Short mmCIF file of N, CA, C and O in Angstrom, two decimals:
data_model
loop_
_atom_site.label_atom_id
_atom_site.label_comp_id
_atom_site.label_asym_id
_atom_site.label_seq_id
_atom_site.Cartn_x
_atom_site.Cartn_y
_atom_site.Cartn_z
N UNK K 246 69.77 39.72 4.30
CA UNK K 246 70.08 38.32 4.51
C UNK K 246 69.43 37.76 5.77
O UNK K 246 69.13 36.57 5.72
N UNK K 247 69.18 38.43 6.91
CA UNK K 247 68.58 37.89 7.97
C UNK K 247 66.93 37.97 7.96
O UNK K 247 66.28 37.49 8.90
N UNK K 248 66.29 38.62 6.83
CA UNK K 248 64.74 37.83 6.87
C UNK K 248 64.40 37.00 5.78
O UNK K 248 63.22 37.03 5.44
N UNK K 249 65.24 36.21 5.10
CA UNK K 249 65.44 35.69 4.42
C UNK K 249 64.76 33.95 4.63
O UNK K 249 64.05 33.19 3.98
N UNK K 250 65.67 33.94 6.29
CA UNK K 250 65.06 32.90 6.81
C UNK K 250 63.94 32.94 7.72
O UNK K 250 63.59 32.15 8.59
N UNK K 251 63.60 33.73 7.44
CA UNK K 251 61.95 34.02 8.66
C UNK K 251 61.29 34.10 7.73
O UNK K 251 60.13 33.90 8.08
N UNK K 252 61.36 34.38 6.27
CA UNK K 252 60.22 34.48 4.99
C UNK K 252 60.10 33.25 4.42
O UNK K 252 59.09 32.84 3.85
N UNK K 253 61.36 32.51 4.58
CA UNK K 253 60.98 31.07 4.38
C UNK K 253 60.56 29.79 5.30
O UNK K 253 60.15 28.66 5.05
N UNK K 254 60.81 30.35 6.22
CA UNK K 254 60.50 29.01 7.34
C UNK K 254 58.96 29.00 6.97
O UNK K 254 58.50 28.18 6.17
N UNK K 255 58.06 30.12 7.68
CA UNK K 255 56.95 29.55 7.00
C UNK K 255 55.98 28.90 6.35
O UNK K 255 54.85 28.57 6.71
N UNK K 256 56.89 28.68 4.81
CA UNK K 256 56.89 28.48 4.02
C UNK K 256 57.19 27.41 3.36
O UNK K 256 56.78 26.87 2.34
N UNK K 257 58.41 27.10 4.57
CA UNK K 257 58.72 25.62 4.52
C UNK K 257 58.27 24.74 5.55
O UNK K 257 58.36 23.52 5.49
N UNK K 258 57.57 25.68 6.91
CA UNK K 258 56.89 24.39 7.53
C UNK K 258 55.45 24.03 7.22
O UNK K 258 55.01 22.89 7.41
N UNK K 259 54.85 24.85 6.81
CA UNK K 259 53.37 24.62 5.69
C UNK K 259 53.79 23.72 4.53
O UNK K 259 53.13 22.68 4.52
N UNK K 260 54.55 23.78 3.70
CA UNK K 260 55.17 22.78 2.61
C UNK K 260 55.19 21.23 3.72
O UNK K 260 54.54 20.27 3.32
N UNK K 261 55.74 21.15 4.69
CA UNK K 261 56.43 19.70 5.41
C UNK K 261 55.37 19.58 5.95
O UNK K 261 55.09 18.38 6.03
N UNK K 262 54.45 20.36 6.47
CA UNK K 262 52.97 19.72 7.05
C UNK K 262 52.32 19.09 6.15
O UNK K 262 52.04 17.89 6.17
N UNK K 263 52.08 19.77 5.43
CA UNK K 263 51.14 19.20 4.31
C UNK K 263 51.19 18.27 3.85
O UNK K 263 50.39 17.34 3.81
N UNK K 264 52.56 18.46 3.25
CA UNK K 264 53.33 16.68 2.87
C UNK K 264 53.18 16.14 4.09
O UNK K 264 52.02 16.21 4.48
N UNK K 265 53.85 15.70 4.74
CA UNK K 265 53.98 14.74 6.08
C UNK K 265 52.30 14.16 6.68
O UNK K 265 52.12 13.08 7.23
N UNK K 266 51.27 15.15 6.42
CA UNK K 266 49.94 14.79 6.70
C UNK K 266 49.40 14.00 4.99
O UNK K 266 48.21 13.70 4.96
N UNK K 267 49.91 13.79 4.16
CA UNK K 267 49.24 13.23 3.15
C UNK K 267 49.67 11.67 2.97
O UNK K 267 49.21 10.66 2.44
N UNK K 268 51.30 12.24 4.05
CA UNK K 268 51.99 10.33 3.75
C UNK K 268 51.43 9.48 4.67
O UNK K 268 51.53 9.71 5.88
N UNK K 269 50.90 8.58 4.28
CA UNK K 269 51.05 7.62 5.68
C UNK K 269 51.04 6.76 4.31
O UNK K 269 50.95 6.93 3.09
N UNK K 270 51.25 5.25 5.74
CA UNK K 270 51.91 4.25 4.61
C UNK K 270 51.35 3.50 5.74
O UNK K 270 51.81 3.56 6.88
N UNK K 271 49.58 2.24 5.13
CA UNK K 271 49.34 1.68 6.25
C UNK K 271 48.76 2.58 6.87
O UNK K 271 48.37 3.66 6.44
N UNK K 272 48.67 1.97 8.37
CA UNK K 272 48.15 2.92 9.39
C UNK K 272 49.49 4.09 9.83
O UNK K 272 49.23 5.25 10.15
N UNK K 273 50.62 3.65 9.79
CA UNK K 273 52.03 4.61 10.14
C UNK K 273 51.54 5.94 9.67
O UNK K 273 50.83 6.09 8.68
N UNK K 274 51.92 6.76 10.34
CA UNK K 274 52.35 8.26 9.74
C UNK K 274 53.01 9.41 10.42
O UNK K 274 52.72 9.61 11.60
N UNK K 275 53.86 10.17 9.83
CA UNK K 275 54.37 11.39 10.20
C UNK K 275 54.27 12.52 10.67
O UNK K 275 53.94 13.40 9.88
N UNK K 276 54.54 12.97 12.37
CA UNK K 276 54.01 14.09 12.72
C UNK K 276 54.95 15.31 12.84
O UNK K 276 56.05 15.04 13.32
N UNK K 277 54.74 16.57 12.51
CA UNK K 277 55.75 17.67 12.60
C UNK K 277 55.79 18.22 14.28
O UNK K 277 54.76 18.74 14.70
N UNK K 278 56.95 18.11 15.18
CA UNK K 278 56.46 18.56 16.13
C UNK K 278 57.08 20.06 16.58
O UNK K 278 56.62 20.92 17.34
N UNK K 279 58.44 20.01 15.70
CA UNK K 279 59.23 21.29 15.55
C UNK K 279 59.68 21.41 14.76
O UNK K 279 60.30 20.42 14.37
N UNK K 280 59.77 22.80 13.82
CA UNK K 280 60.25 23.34 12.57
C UNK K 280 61.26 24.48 12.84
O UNK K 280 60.82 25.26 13.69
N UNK K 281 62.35 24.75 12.42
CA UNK K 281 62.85 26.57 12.38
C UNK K 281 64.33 26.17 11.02
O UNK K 281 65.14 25.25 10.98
N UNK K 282 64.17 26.93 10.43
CA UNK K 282 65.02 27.39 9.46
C UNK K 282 65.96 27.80 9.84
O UNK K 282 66.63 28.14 8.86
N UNK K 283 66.57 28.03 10.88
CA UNK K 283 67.75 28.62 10.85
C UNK K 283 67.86 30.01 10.79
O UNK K 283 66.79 30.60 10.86
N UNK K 284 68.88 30.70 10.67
CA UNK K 284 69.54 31.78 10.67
C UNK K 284 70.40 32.34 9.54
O UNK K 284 70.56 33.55 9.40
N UNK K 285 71.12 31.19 8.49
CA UNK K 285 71.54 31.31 7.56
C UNK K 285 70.55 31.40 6.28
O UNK K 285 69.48 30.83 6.07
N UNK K 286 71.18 32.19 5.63
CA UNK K 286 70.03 32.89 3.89
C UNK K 286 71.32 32.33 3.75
O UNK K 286 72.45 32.41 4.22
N UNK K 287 70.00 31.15 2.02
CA UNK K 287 70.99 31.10 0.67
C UNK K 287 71.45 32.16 0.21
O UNK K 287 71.05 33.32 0.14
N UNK K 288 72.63 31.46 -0.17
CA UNK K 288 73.31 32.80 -1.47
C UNK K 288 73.01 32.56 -2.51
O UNK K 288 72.95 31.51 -3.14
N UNK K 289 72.75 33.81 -2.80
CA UNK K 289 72.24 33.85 -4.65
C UNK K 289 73.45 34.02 -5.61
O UNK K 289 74.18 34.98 -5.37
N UNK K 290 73.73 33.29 -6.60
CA UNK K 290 75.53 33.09 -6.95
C UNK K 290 75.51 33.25 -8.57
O UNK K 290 76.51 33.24 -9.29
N UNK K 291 74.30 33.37 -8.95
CA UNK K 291 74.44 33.71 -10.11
C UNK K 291 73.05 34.11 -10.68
O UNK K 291 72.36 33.13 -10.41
N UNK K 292 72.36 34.92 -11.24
CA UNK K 292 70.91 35.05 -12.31
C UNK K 292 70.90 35.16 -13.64
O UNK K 292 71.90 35.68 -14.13
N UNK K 293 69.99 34.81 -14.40
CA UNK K 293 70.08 34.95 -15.89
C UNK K 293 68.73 35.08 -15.69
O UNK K 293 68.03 34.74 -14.74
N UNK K 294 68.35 35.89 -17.19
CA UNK K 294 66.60 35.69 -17.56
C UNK K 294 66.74 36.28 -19.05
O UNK K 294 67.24 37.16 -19.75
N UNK K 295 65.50 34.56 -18.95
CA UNK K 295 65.35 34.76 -21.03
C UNK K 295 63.92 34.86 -21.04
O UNK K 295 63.11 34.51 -20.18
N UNK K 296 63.70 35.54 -22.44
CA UNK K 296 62.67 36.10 -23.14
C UNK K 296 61.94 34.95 -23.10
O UNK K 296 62.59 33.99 -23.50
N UNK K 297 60.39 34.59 -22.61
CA UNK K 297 60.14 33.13 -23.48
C UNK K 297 58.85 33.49 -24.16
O UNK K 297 57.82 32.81 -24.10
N UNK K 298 59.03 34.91 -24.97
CA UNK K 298 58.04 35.04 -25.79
C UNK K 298 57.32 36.21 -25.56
O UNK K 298 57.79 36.81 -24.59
N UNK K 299 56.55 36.65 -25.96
CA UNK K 299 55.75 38.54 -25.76
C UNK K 299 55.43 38.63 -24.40
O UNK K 299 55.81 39.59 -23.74
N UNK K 300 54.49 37.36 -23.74
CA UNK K 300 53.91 37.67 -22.43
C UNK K 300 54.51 36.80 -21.42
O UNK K 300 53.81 36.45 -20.48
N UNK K 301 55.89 36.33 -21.51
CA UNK K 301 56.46 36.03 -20.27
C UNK K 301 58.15 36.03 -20.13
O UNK K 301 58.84 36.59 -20.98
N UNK K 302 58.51 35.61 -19.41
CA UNK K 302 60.18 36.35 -18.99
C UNK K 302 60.15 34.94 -17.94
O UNK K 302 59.14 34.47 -17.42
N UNK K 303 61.83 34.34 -17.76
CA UNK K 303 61.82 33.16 -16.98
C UNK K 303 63.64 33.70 -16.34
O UNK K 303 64.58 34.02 -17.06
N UNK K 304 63.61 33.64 -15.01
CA UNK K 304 64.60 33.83 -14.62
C UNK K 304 65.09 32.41 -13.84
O UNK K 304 64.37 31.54 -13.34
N UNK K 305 66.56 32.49 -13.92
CA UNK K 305 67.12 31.39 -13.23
C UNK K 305 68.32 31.77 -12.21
O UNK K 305 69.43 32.20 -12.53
N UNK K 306 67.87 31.52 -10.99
CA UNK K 306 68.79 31.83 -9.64
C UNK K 306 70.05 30.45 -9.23
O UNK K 306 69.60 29.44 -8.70
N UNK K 307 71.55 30.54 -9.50
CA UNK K 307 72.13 29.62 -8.92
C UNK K 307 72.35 29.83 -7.48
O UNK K 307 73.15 30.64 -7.00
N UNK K 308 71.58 29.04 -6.85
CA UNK K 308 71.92 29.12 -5.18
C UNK K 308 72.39 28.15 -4.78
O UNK K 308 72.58 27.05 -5.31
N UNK K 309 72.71 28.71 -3.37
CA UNK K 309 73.64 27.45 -2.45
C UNK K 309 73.12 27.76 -1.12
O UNK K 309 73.06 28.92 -0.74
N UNK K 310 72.63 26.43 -0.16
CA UNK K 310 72.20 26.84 1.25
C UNK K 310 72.80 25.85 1.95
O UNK K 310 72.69 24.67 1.60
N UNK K 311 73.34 26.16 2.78
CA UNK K 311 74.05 25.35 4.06
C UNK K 311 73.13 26.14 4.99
O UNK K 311 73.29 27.33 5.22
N UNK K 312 72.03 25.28 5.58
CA UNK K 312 70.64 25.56 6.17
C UNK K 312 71.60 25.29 7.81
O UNK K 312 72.60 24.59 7.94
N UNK K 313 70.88 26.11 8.90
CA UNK K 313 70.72 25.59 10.14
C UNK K 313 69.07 24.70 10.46
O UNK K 313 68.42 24.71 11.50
N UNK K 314 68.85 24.18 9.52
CA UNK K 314 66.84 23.58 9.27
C UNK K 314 67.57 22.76 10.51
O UNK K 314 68.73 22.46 10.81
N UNK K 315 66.01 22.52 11.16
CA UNK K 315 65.44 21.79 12.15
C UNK K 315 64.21 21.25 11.75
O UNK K 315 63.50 21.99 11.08
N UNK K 316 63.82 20.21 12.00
CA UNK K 316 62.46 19.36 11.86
C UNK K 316 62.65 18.52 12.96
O UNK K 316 63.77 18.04 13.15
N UNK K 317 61.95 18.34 13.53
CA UNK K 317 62.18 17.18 14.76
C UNK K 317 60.25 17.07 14.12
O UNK K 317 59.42 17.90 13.75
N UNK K 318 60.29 15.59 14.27
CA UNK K 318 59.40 14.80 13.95
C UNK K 318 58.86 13.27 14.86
O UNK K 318 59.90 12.61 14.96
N UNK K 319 58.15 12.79 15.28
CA UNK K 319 57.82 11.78 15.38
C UNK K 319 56.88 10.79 14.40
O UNK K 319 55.76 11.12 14.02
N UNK K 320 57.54 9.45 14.04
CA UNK K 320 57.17 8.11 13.12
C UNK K 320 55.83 7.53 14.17
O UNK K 320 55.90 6.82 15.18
N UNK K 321 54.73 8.10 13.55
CA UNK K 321 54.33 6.58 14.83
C UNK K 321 53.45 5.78 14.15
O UNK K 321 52.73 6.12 13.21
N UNK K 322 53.56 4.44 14.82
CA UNK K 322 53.41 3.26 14.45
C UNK K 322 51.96 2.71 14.70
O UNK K 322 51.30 3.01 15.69
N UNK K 323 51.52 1.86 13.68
CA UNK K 323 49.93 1.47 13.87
C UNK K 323 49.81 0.98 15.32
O UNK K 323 50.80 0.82 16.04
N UNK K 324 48.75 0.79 15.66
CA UNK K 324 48.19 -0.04 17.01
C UNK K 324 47.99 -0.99 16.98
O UNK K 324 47.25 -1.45 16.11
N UNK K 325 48.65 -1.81 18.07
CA UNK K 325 48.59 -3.49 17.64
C UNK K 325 47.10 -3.51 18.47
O UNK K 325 46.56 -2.47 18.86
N UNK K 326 46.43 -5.14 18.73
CA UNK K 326 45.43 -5.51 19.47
C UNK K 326 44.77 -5.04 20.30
O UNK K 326 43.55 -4.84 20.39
N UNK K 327 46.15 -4.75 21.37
CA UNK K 327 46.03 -4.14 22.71
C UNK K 327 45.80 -2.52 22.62
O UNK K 327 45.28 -1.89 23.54
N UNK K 328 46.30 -1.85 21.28
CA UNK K 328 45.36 0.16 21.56
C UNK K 328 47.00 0.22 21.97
O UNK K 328 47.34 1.02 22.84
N UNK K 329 48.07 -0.69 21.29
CA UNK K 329 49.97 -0.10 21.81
C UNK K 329 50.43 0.09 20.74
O UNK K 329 50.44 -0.78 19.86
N UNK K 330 50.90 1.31 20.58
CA UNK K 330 51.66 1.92 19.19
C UNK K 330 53.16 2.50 19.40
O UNK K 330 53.44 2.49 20.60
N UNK K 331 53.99 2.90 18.77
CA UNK K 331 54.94 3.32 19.36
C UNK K 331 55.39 5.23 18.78
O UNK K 331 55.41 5.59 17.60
N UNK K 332 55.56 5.71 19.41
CA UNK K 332 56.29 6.93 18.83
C UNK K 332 57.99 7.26 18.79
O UNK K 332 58.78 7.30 19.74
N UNK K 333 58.22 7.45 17.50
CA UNK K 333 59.67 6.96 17.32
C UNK K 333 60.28 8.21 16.42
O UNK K 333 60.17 8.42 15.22
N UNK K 334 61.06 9.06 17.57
CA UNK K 334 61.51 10.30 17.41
C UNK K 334 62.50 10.37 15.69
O UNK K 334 63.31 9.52 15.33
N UNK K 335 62.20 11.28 15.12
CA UNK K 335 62.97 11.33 13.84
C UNK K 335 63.50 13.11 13.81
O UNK K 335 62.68 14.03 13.80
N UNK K 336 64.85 13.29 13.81
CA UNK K 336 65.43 14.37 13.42
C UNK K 336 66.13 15.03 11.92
O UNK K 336 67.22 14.58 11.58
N UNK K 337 65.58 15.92 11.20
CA UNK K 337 66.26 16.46 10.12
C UNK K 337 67.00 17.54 10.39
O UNK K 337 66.40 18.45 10.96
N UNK K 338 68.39 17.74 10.10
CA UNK K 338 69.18 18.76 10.64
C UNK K 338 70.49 19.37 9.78
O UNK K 338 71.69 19.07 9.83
N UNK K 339 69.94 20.07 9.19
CA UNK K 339 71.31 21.45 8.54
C UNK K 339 71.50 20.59 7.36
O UNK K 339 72.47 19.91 7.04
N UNK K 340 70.07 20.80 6.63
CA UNK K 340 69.83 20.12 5.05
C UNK K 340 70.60 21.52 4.07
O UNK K 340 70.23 22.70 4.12
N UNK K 341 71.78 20.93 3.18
CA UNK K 341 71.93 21.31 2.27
C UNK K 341 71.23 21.46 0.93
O UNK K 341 70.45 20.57 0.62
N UNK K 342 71.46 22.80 -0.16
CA UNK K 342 71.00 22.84 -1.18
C UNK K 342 71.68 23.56 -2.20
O UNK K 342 71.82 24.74 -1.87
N UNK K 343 72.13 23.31 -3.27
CA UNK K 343 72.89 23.69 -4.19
C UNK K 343 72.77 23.42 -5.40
O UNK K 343 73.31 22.37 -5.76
N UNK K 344 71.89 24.43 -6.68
CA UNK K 344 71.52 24.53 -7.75
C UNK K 344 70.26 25.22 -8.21
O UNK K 344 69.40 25.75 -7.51
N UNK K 345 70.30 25.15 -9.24
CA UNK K 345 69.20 26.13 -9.80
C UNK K 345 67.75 26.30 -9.53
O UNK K 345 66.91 25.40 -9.48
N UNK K 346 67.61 27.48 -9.38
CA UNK K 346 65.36 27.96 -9.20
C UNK K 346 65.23 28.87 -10.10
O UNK K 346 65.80 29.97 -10.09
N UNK K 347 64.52 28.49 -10.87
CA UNK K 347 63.68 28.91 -12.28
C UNK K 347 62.79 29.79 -11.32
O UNK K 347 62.67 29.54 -10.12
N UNK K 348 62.16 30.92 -11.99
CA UNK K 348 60.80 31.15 -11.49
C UNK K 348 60.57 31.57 -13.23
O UNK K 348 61.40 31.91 -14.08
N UNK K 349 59.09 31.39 -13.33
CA UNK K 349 58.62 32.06 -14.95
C UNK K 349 58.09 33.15 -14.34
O UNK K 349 58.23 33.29 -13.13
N UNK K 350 57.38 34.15 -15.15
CA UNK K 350 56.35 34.87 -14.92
C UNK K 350 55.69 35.09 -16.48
O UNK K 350 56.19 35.43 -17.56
N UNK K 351 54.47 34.76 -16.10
CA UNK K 351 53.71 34.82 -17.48
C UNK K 351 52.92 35.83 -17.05
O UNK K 351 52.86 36.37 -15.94
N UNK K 352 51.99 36.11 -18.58
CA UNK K 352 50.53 36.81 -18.54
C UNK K 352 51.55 38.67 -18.46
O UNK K 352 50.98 39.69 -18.05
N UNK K 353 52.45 38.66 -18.75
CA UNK K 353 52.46 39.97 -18.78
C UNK K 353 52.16 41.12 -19.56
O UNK K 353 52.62 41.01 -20.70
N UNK K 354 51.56 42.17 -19.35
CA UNK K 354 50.64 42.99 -20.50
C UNK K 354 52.04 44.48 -20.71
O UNK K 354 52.69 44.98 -19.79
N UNK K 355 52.09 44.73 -21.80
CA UNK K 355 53.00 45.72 -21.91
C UNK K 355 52.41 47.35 -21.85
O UNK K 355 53.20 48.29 -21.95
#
């Protein structure tokens, strides 16, 4: 349970970069300036997996995460006339998650 969240932070601050560098809206856009996942691993609360045919298998995980996530972010704002923009601190903090992750796996050879 404790590398749980060090295998995903990663994982999730490459996911929020990426996104956050594709949004802008206007000249505005979103910068990541700190990421960490926390310390708490989802619980895995239930699995099933069905057949979906000769060469693949699809499992389904019910989880639940009461995250310690951190994102601290700054909004900043186009440049007016003068080259003056503003940077305008934005915090995400101890994002919940609760429900199902499919994974498939295809292409399997017997």
């Amino acid at each position: 349970d404790r590398l749980t969240p060090l295998r995903l932070e990663a994982v999730l601050e490459e996911a929020l970069r990426d996104t956050l560098q594709d949004l802008q809206i206007g000249d505005r856009k979103m910068v990541l300036r700190r990421f960490s996942a926390g310390t708490v691993a989802p619980q895995l609360l239930a699995a099933r997996a069905y057949d979906l045919g000769p060469n693949a298998l699809a499992f389904d995980v019910d989880t639940s995460w009461e995250s310690h996530l951190v994102a601290d972010m700054h909004a900043v704002t186009a440049e007016n006339a003068v080259g003056v923009g503003a940077r305008v601190p934005v915090s995400v903090r101890n994002v919940r998650f609760a429900g199902t992750v499919r994974v498939v796996v295809t292409h399997l050879i017997a």
